[in-house]
Amino acid sequence: MSFGLCSICNDEIIYKEDYFSAKCVNCGKKEESYIICSNGHYLCKECAAKEVMDKLYEILPLIDLKNPLDVAEKIIGKCGISGHTPHPITAAAFLLAIKNTTNHITMDDVLEGVSRSYEIPGGWCGYYGACGSAIALGVCFSVLLNATPTADKERSIANIVTARGLLEVADMGGPYCCVGSIRAVLEKGIELAKSNLGVVFPEKQINHKKCWAASFQPNCKKERCRFYDLEALQKEA
């Protein structure tokens, strides 16, 4: 299920209001879900994400960019998006940028954030009222601050970061766009890294005048999205 379309037939994805029993067309796993394609194809979380995640793990050690937005654009461009992969992609982009900028964390730390964020299911933005990319940003700060359920300030900061990320996504309006959510959440993450971690990232190098993902996103909000036409927004400013 890539960019809101079925990975099997490239047709529309249907988001139902109630749980139903589904069987993965790839591995045969049976589970409950809200999401299926209009032709009845269903992929379990692991099968839907496998190709993207395999590429992600392969490319991470090769990226030397230092701005989270640049890292995210590179990852999405090389790996694509499928299933719930926007969540681990958000964590990978932010933590790898931290690593490349400060050298204060290791690749193992980056992978820890990716692993935790991988556990955030798809569709949570609508079904559970919490965008997985925003939660993934909170995961990043949890990893960076070594937060645990019994921690004091560290736990609070991680939750505040998630809340700020969620507000960014909510303010964008719906319907969902995972690329837009990743960008908005990482913009907020850059701001929060400075105020909470003292980390200042270099200016981003990858600048798109128009959103390249718009043509792939069936739910594109177009002019309602601040990432849709940056050139027009700059002229208005």
Backbone as a ProteinNet text record, in pm:
[ID]
protein_1_A
[PRIMARY]
MSFGLCSICNDEIIYKEDYFSAKCVNCGKKEESYIICSNGHYLCKECAAKEVMDKLYEILPLIDLKNPLDVAEKIIGKCGISGHTPHPITAAAFLLAIKNTTNHITMDDVLEGVSRSYEIPGGWCGYYGACGSAIALGVCFSVLLNATPTADKERSIANIVTARGLLEVADMGGPYCCVGSIRAVLEKGIELAKSNLGVVFPEKQINHKKCWAASFQPNCKKERCRFYDLEALQKEA
[TERTIARY]
85.3	0	89.2	121	218.2	149.9	184.8	128.8	-23.9	-85.5	-230.7	-294.7	-212.4	-264.9	-220.6	-293.3	-262.4	-130.9	-44.1	83.9	67	-47.7	-73.1	-128	-231.3	-299.2	-298.6	-242.1	-233.3	-370.2	-469.4	-602.7	-622.7	-739.5	-770.5	-771	-723.2	-729	-856.9	-928.2	-1052.2	-1026.3	-1067.6	-1055	-1194.5	-1220.7	-1353.6	-1372.8	-1496.6	-1527.2	-1519.6	-1526.6	-1525.4	-1420.4	-1373.2	-1280.6	-1344	-1261.5	-1307.7	-1192.8	-1223	-1120.2	-1057.7	-925	-853.8	-744.4	-707.1	-601.4	-499.3	-373.2	-266.6	-252.9	-257.8	-248.2	-106.6	-11	127.8	167.9	146.5	192.9	80	-44.5	-158.1	-196	-126.1	-156.6	-296.9	-371.2	-505.6	-503.1	-569.4	-574	-692.1	-717	-823.5	-766.3	-843.9	-795.6	-912.2	-878.2	-974.1	-947.8	-833.2	-782.5	-770.6	-822.2	-813.7	-827.7	-780.5	-793.6	-931.1	-970.3	-1104.8	-1127	-1017.5	-1029	-1013.7	-1009.8	-1004.7	-866.3	-761.1	-625.7	-592.8	-527.7	-483.5	-342	-257.5	-121.9	-105.6	-50.1	-22.2	86.9	106.1	202.2	341	386.2	521.7	538.7	442.1	453	438.8	350.6	331	456.1	530.7	645.8	778.9	785.5	913.8	1005.2	954.8	1040.5	1099.1	1015	1061.8	1162.5	1133.7	1223.8	1357	1356	1481.7	1569	1508	1582	1630	1546	1581.5	1706.7	1710	1826.7	1952	1933.8	2047.3	2104.2	2016.7	2060	2105.8	2057.9	2088.3	2237.4	2323.7	2466.3	2531.9	2464.2	2522.3	2483.9	2392.7	2343.6	2425	2484.4	2563.8	2500.2	2376.7	2305.5	2281.3	2271.6	2265.4	2136.2	2048.9	1919.8	1812.6	1729	1628.5	1539.1	1505.2	1420	1491.1	1621.1	1699.1	1706.7	1731.8	1741.7	1609.3	1499.3	1367.5	1340.7	1371.3	1349.6	1433.5	1556.1	1644.1	1586.7	1544.7	1490.7	1364.3	1271.1	1144.8	1170	1261.2	1291.6	1352.8	1435.8	1504.6	1423.9	1347	1279	1129.2	1068.9	924.9	855.5	724.4	642.3	540.7	523.1	424.3	379.3	249.6	199.5	229.8	284.7	312.1	455.3	527.1	668.7	695.4	597.9	627.3	671.7	630	664.8	813.2	865.8	1009.7	1092.8	1039.3	1113.2	1132.7	1030.2	1042.1	1152.5	1153.2	1256.2	1394	1404.9	1533.6	1588.1	1502.7	1546.6	1595.8	1520.8	1558.5	1684	1687.3	1801	1928.1	1916.9	2036.9	2092.7	2004.5	2050.1	2120.1	2066.7	2132.4	2270.8	2279.9	2408.2	2508.2	2464.6	2555.7	2596.2	2510.3	2538.3	2625	2596.6	2664	2765.9	2746.2	2828.6	2819.1	2708.5	2690.1	2610.7	2554.6	2484.4	2539.7	2508.1	2559.8	2450.5	2490.6	2392.1	2298.8	2348.3	2261.4	2148.2	2177.8	2073.5	1969.7	2018.7	1928.2	1835.8	1894.1	1816	1718.9	1754.4	1662.3	1536.5	1555.9	1441.2	1357.1	1423.8	1353	1271.8	1332.8	1266.4	1142.1	1154.3	1038.5	927.1	964.8	865	797.7	867.6	809.5	687	682.9	572.5	445.2	453.4	335.1	252.6	130.8	52.1	12.3	-22.1	-73	-216.2	-255.2	-392.1	-422.4	-322.5	-349.3	-393.6	-353.9	-391.7	-542.7	-614.5	-759.7	-827.6	-781.6	-850	-819.6	-702.3	-665.1	-634.8	-650.9	-632.8	-490.3	-394.1	-253.9	-168.4	-119.7	-35.5	92	121.9	239.1	370.3	377.6	501.4	527.6	421.4	437	481.1	421.9	464.5	610.6	649.4	787.8	885.2	844.6	931.3	949.8	841.4	853.6	944.8	938.3	1028.9	1174	1201.3	1338.2	1391.4	1309.9	1354.1	1365.3	1279.7	1290.8	1424.7	1464.4	1593.5	1708	1700.1	1808.6	1825.2	1714.7	1718.1	1717.3	1718.1	1712	1590.1	1478.1	1356	1299.7	1242.5	1171.9	1038.7	947.8	822.2	841.1	955.3	978.6	1063.9	1105.8	1186.9	1100.1	1163.9	1091	1089.9	1189	1193.1	1200.2	1278.6	1296.6	1164.2	1087.3	956.4	863.9	866.7	782.1	817.4	947	990.2	945.7	962.8	924.2	775	693.5	549.4	513.1	582	558.2	592.5	702.8	744.1	637.6	587.8	480.3	359	322	205.4	224.3	343	369.8	364	415.8	409.2	265.8	184.5	43.5	-30.9	0.8	-62.6	-27.8	96.7	137.1	54	37.7	-39.5	-186.5	-240.7	-381.5	-407.7	-315.6	-333.1	-330.5	-271.2	-267.4	-402.5	-490.1	-619.5	-609.4	-724.7	-727.3	-775.1	-777.2	-737.2	-585.8	-543.8	-403.3	-313.3	-190.1	-81.8	43.2	94.9	208	333.6	355.2	472.1	460.8	342.1	321.4	337.9	289.2	301.8	447.5	523.4	665.8	735.2	708.5	772.6	734.9	605.6	559.2	615.9	615.6	666.7	816.4	890.5	1035.1	1068.4	989	1008.9	995.6	893.8	875.7	988.6	1034.3	1144.9	1272.5	1298.4	1416.1	1409.4	1291.9	1271	1289.5	1232.6	1238.9	1377.4	1453	1590.2	1675.7	1651.2	1727.1	1691.5	1562.2	1519	1539.3	1534	1543.7	1677.8	1748.3	1874.1	1994.2	1968.2	2077.5	2140.2	2068	2119.1	2063.9	2154.8	2116	2158.4	2062.2	2091.4	2128.6	2211.1	2238.3	2113.5	2112.4	1998.8	1981.8	1858.4	1834	1888.1	1932.9	1992.1	1893.6	1800	1704	1580.2	1558.5	1445.4	1361.5	1237.4	1145.4	1052.6	1042.9	950.3	805.7	783.4	651.4	665.5	563.1	569.7	568.7	674.1	684.6	588.8	549	463.3	316.6	279.5	138.3	76.3	152.7	97.9	78.4	141.6	128.5	21.4	-25	-112.8	-257.8	-340.5	-480.1	-559.3	-512.8	-583	-518.5	-436.2	-362	-455.4	-418.6	-498.9	-467.1	-368	-325.9	-299.4	-367.2	-336.4	-361.6	-435.1	-456.9	-332.7	-238.2	-116.1	-1.3	69.9	178.5	299.2	302.5	413.9	381.2	258.3	214.8	285.1	288.7	350.5	428.2	552.2	634.2	668.4	680.6	713.3	602.8	478.1	365.2	358.8	385.5	383.4	491.2	609.3	718.3	684	613.8	573.4	471.1	379.6	278.2	341.6	448.2	516.8	592.3
-118.5	0	123.9	174.4	281	413.3	516.8	649.9	645.7	567.4	562.6	474.1	398.8	306.9	164.7	67.4	-72.9	-113.2	-179.2	-225.7	-341.6	-407.3	-521.1	-476	-391.8	-354.3	-204.6	-126.9	19	86.7	20.5	79.2	146.9	203.5	283.1	199.3	260.8	198.7	244.7	150.1	179.6	176.2	282.3	289.8	273.3	156.7	125	180.5	190.2	242.6	135.7	9.5	-99.5	-204	-273.3	-384.9	-493.5	-562	-680.2	-780.3	-905.3	-1008.6	-1004	-1007.1	-998.4	-1103.6	-1142.5	-1240	-1181.1	-1180.3	-1124.7	-1205.5	-1136.3	-1205.7	-1254.8	-1209	-1249.4	-1368.1	-1357.5	-1462.3	-1546.9	-1503.1	-1579.6	-1550.9	-1458.3	-1425.8	-1368.4	-1413.3	-1362.9	-1268	-1153.7	-1057	-961.9	-879.3	-779.9	-649.7	-580.6	-456.2	-364.2	-238.2	-141.5	-111.6	-155	-106	-218.7	-195.1	-293.1	-218.1	-276.9	-209.3	-236.6	-155	-165.3	-296.6	-367.2	-497.5	-614	-582.7	-687.2	-733.5	-670	-709.4	-656.2	-740.7	-699.7	-749.6	-662	-699	-673.6	-769.7	-749.9	-643.6	-598.3	-491.6	-525.7	-647.4	-687	-692.8	-750.9	-764	-629.2	-544.1	-412.3	-326.5	-346.2	-259.5	-317.4	-445.2	-513.8	-449	-421.9	-368.2	-232.6	-146	-14	-26.1	-109.8	-123.2	-184.2	-281.1	-339.7	-232.6	-147.5	-38.7	63.2	89.7	186.2	143.3	18.6	-30.6	-30.6	-49	-50.2	89.3	188.9	323.1	407.8	378.6	462.6	489.2	386.8	413	497.6	516.2	587.6	735	776.6	915	1000.3	1108.3	1197	1335	1351.3	1478.3	1508.2	1637.8	1676	1745.8	1772.6	1832.1	1723.1	1708.2	1601.2	1602.8	1721.6	1731.1	1677.4	1705.5	1652.1	1500.1	1449.3	1303.9	1237.5	1297.2	1240.5	1239	1348.7	1354.3	1248.6	1230.8	1129.2	989.1	960.7	828	800.2	894.8	873	857.1	939.2	931	798.3	742.6	616.6	493.2	505.2	387.7	384.9	500.6	506.9	501.8	486.8	477.7	366.2	284	176.8	138.5	115.5	76.4	180.4	136.6	226.9	279	263.5	302.9	451.7	543.3	682.8	701.6	612.8	626.8	597	480.8	459.3	553.1	599	694	825.5	870.8	993.8	981	870	847.5	837.8	767	751.3	886	969.4	1099.4	1189	1193.4	1282.8	1234.3	1107.7	1056.1	1050.1	1017.5	1015.2	1156.4	1255.1	1393.9	1435.2	1392.2	1417.9	1354.8	1230.8	1160.3	1231.8	1267.6	1329.6	1470.9	1538.2	1675.5	1680.7	1595.1	1603.7	1493.9	1379	1260.2	1214.8	1250.5	1215.1	1086.3	1035	907.5	814	687.3	586.9	540.5	463.5	405.8	311.6	248.6	163.1	244.3	367.5	454.6	489	517	546	426.9	308.5	187.6	155.2	192.5	173.7	258	382.3	467.9	416.3	365.5	307.9	186.7	101.8	-20	11.9	107.7	144.5	204.4	290	357.9	262.7	155.5	53.7	-10.8	-10.6	-74.4	10.1	135.2	221.1	182.4	133.3	83.8	193.9	154.4	247.8	288.3	405.3	451.4	512	525.5	576.9	722.2	797.8	939.4	955.8	864	872.8	784.7	659.9	563.7	581.7	634.4	651.1	796.1	887.1	1028.7	1069.3	996.9	1029.4	987.3	1084.1	1055.5	982.6	873.1	793.3	866.1	960.8	1036.9	1127.7	1186.2	1269.3	1184.5	1066.7	976.2	937	914.9	877.5	986.8	1113.4	1222.2	1214.7	1183.7	1163.3	1047	941.4	827.1	873.3	958.9	1007.9	1076.9	1164.1	1234.7	1139	1038.2	936.2	864	828.6	762.2	855.2	979.4	1074.9	1108.3	1109.3	1146.6	1025.8	905.4	781.8	780.4	826.4	832.1	692.2	673.9	550.5	590.5	495.6	529.9	590.1	563.4	616.5	742.5	787.8	909.3	1031.7	1140.1	1262.4	1357.4	1443.7	1546.3	1484.9	1377.6	1315.8	1263.4	1199.6	1148	1262.5	1368.9	1484.4	1546.2	1562.4	1622.5	1537.2	1406.4	1317.4	1330.2	1340	1354.5	1491.7	1594.8	1729.3	1734	1671.2	1668.2	1599.8	1486.2	1418	1509.2	1576.6	1665.3	1779	1836.9	1946.6	1896.1	1776.9	1717.7	1691.9	1643.6	1617.3	1745.8	1854.3	1982.3	2028.1	2005.7	2042.1	1966.6	1837.3	1754.8	1796.2	1820.1	1859.4	1991.9	2085.3	2216.9	2211.7	2106.3	2092.7	2052.2	1999.7	1953.2	1818.2	1767.2	1637.1	1648.4	1540.6	1405.1	1391.7	1273.3	1250	1263.4	1300.5	1288.1	1257.2	1137.1	1095	1176.4	1213.4	1294.7	1431.8	1491.7	1620.6	1612.4	1505.6	1488.1	1472.7	1395	1379.1	1514.4	1592.7	1723.8	1816.7	1823	1912.4	1872.6	1743.3	1693.4	1720.1	1699.6	1722.1	1870.5	1956	2100.2	2135.7	2082.1	2106	2041.4	1925.1	1858.7	1940.5	2007.1	2093.4	2205.7	2263.3	2370.4	2318.1	2202.8	2147.2	2094.3	2053	2007.8	2122.6	2240.4	2357.9	2395.5	2396.8	2441.6	2337.2	2209.6	2104.2	2032.3	2032.3	1957.8	2046.5	2170.6	2259.9	2224.7	2150.9	2108.2	2200.6	2257.7	2343.7	2274.9	2242.6	2176.2	2279.1	2241.4	2331	2349.1	2454.8	2479	2361.5	2334.4	2223.2	2254.8	2150.4	2164.3	2130.1	2041.2	1996.8	2085.6	2164.4	2256.7	2232.8	2194.1	2171.7	2291.8	2346.7	2457.5	2409.3	2286.6	2226.1	2084.7	2038	1905.9	1795.6	1717.5	1607.7	1493.5	1486.2	1375	1396.6	1519.1	1550	1459.5	1428.2	1346.4	1200.4	1159.3	1021.5	1007.7	1120.6	1120.4	1145.4	1041.4	1058.7	1153.2	1173.4	1262.2	1399.5	1436	1562.3	1680.8	1763.2	1880.9	1999.7	1984.5	2087.9	2220.6	2327.8	2460.6	2473.5	2379.7	2382.9	2339.9	2277.8	2227.4	2325.4	2355.7	2453.4	2400.8	2271.8	2214.7	2196.3	2224.7	2195.3	2282.5	2413.3	2505.7	2610.6	2578.4	2668.3	2795.2	2784.6	2900.9	3005.7	2962.6	3054.7	3118.3	3039.2	3091.8	3196.6	3173.5	3269.7	3401.3	3393.6	3514.7	3594	3521.7	3587.8	3658.2	3595.7	3654.7	3780.6
0	0	0	-118.5	-132.8	-162.9	-85.2	-106.3	-115.2	-27.3	-23.3	-127.9	-202.7	-303.2	-271	-321.1	-295.1	-360.6	-285.9	-339.2	-436.5	-433	-521.3	-656.5	-653.9	-779	-807.1	-713.7	-729.6	-730	-672.5	-665	-528.8	-510.4	-392.3	-264.4	-155.9	-24.2	46.1	104.7	175.6	326.1	395.3	540.7	600.3	655.5	707.8	848.9	890.6	1023.5	1131.5	1093.3	1191.3	1154.4	1257.5	1238.6	1151.7	1075.5	1002.3	998.1	972.3	962.2	823.6	819.5	691.8	686.6	565.9	544.5	448.4	488	405.5	276.6	162.7	34.2	7.8	87.9	66.4	153.3	284.3	375.8	433.8	415.7	466	609.7	674.9	814.1	826.3	928.5	953.3	1072.8	1058.3	1166.4	1146.4	1246.7	1239.4	1184.2	1102.3	1042.4	1009.8	983.9	932.2	784.6	735	607	504.8	384.1	276.1	143.9	36.5	-92.7	-152.8	-249.8	-307.4	-381.3	-414.7	-480.8	-383.9	-254.4	-153.3	-113.8	-165.6	-127.2	12.5	91	224	247.6	300.4	339.7	488.3	561	702.5	717.5	839.7	865.4	813.2	841.9	803.9	652	583.3	437.4	367.7	420	359.9	371.5	479.8	506.7	460.8	430.1	412.2	308.6	190.7	84.8	124.1	179.1	221	334.4	432.8	547.5	507.1	417.2	368.8	304.4	223.6	158.9	261.6	361.1	465	539.9	584	657.2	569.5	440.8	348.7	326.3	319.5	283.1	401.8	521.4	637.1	657.2	653.5	676.6	568	455.7	342.3	338.8	424.9	423.7	520.3	468.4	553.4	570.2	526.5	541	689	723.2	863.8	904.6	809.6	843.2	833.8	936.1	933.2	809.8	760.8	642.1	518.9	507.9	396	403.1	524.6	541.6	504.3	547.3	516.8	367.2	298.6	153.9	82.7	128.2	69.2	91.3	213	244.3	163.9	164.3	92.8	-56.3	-110.2	-252.4	-292.8	-206	-236.5	-196.3	-89.3	-33.1	-58.8	-81.2	-94.4	40.8	37	157.5	137.1	237.2	228.3	368.4	384.3	515.4	620.9	733.3	845	844.8	732.9	728.4	749.3	730.2	764	909	996.8	1137.8	1161.5	1122.2	1136.4	1049.1	936.3	852.5	927	997.9	1077	1180.6	1252.4	1353.9	1291.5	1180.7	1113.2	1069.4	1012.1	961.9	1074.5	1183.1	1292.8	1364.8	1398.9	1475.6	1392.6	1264.4	1180.6	1164.4	1153.5	1145.7	1275.1	1388.6	1517.7	1519.3	1476.2	1473.3	1383.1	1263.5	1167.5	1207.8	1283.7	1325.7	1450.3	1546.8	1676.8	1701.9	1638.8	1663.9	1809.9	1876	2016.6	2035	1927.8	1935.5	1828.4	1840.4	1747.9	1651.6	1553.1	1462.3	1537.1	1642.3	1723.9	1786.5	1827.2	1882.5	1775.8	1656	1544.5	1520.1	1516.1	1489	1602.2	1724.9	1837.1	1816.3	1774.5	1746.7	1632.3	1529.1	1414.8	1459.5	1541	1588.4	1671.1	1761.9	1844.5	1758.2	1665.1	1582.1	1483.9	1449.5	1361.8	1426.6	1559.3	1631.6	1632.3	1586.4	1581.5	1459.1	1476.3	1362.2	1264.7	1144.1	1045.6	1076.1	1029.1	1047.4	1182.5	1269.1	1403	1401.2	1298.1	1292.4	1296.3	1230.9	1228.3	1330.7	1342.5	1428.7	1577.2	1609.3	1749.9	1786.1	1689.9	1718.5	1747.5	1691.6	1716.6	1597.2	1521.9	1405.7	1447.5	1379	1412.9	1395.2	1302	1283.6	1402.8	1458.7	1577.8	1697	1710.4	1817.4	1797.1	1672.2	1642	1682.9	1670	1715.2	1866.2	1938.2	2082	2114.8	2034.6	2050.2	2039.1	1942.2	1922.4	2047.2	2105.3	2225.2	2342.9	2347.5	2451.3	2442	2318.5	2297.3	2335.4	2290.5	2314.4	2461.9	2535.9	2677.5	2770.3	2711.3	2790.5	2882.8	2830.6	2910.9	2934.6	3050.1	3085.7	3149.9	3172.9	3239.5	3378.8	3443.6	3578	3577.6	3460.1	3452.4	3480.5	3522.7	3555.9	3436.1	3427.8	3323.4	3183.8	3171	3039.6	2982.9	3068.8	3026.4	2987.1	3064.5	3034.7	2900.4	2874.8	2748.6	2630.8	2641.6	2531.8	2501.4	2606.1	2585.7	2530.4	2575.2	2521.9	2373.8	2336.5	2196	2110.5	2157.3	2084.4	2069.7	2178.1	2175.4	2075.7	2072.5	1978.2	1834.5	1813.5	1680.3	1637.7	1730.8	1700.7	1665.7	1734	1703	1562.1	1521.4	1385.5	1282.4	1304.8	1211.6	1212.7	1331.4	1342.2	1271.6	1285.6	1224.8	1072.5	1015.9	870.3	813.4	897.4	850.1	781.5	739.9	673.8	532.1	457.4	496.5	511.9	551.1	582	459.1	484.5	386	465.9	452.7	534.7	505.6	379.2	345.5	411.5	403.5	467.8	618.2	678.2	823	863.9	788.1	817.3	814.3	710.1	696.7	811.8	842.9	948.9	1084.6	1112.5	1240.2	1252.7	1145.8	1151.9	1163.3	1100.8	1119.5	1267.1	1330.9	1473.8	1553.7	1510.9	1578.7	1575.4	1464	1452	1555.2	1569.5	1668.1	1810.4	1839.5	1974.5	2009.3	1908.3	1933.9	1985.4	1933.3	1977.4	2120.4	2152.1	2284.5	2393.6	2358.8	2460.3	2463.6	2350.3	2342	2313.6	2277	2239.7	2106.4	2023.7	1892.9	1784.8	1706.7	1595.3	1466	1383.7	1256.7	1150.2	1054.4	941.3	856.2	775.9	687.2	591.7	555.7	464.4	325.5	258.5	125.6	14.2	43.7	-57.5	-50.1	-153	-155.3	-280	-259.9	-371.3	-384.5	-504.8	-526.7	-520	-564.8	-557	-502.7	-434.6	-371.4	-476.1	-478.8	-575	-540.5	-413.8	-370.3	-404.7	-444.8	-469	-574.4	-677.6	-786.4	-745.9	-635.3	-587.5	-479.1	-427.1	-310.5	-352.1	-351.3	-393.8	-304.6	-181.2	-88.4	-78.3	-174.5	-167.5	-142.1	-44.8	-9.5	-99.6	-184.4	-280	-209.7	-249.9	-196.8	-46.9	11.3	156.4	232.8	165.3	229.9	208.7	313.1	303.1	226.6	200	124.6	-23.5	-61.5	-198.6	-301.9	-279.3	-374.5	-297.1	-261.8	-181.2	-257	-387.8	-469.7	-459.5	-466	-455	-316.4	-213.1	-77	-56.4	-114.5	-102.3	-171.1	-284.7	-356.2	-275.2	-209.2	-126.9	-7.8	46.4	161.6	122.1
[MASK]
+++++++++++++++++++++++++++++++++++++++++++++++++++++++++++++++++++++++++++++++++++++++++++++++++++++++++++++++++++++++++++++++++++++++++++++++++++++++++++++++++++++++++++++++++++++++++++++++++++++++++++++++++++++++++++++++++++++++++++++

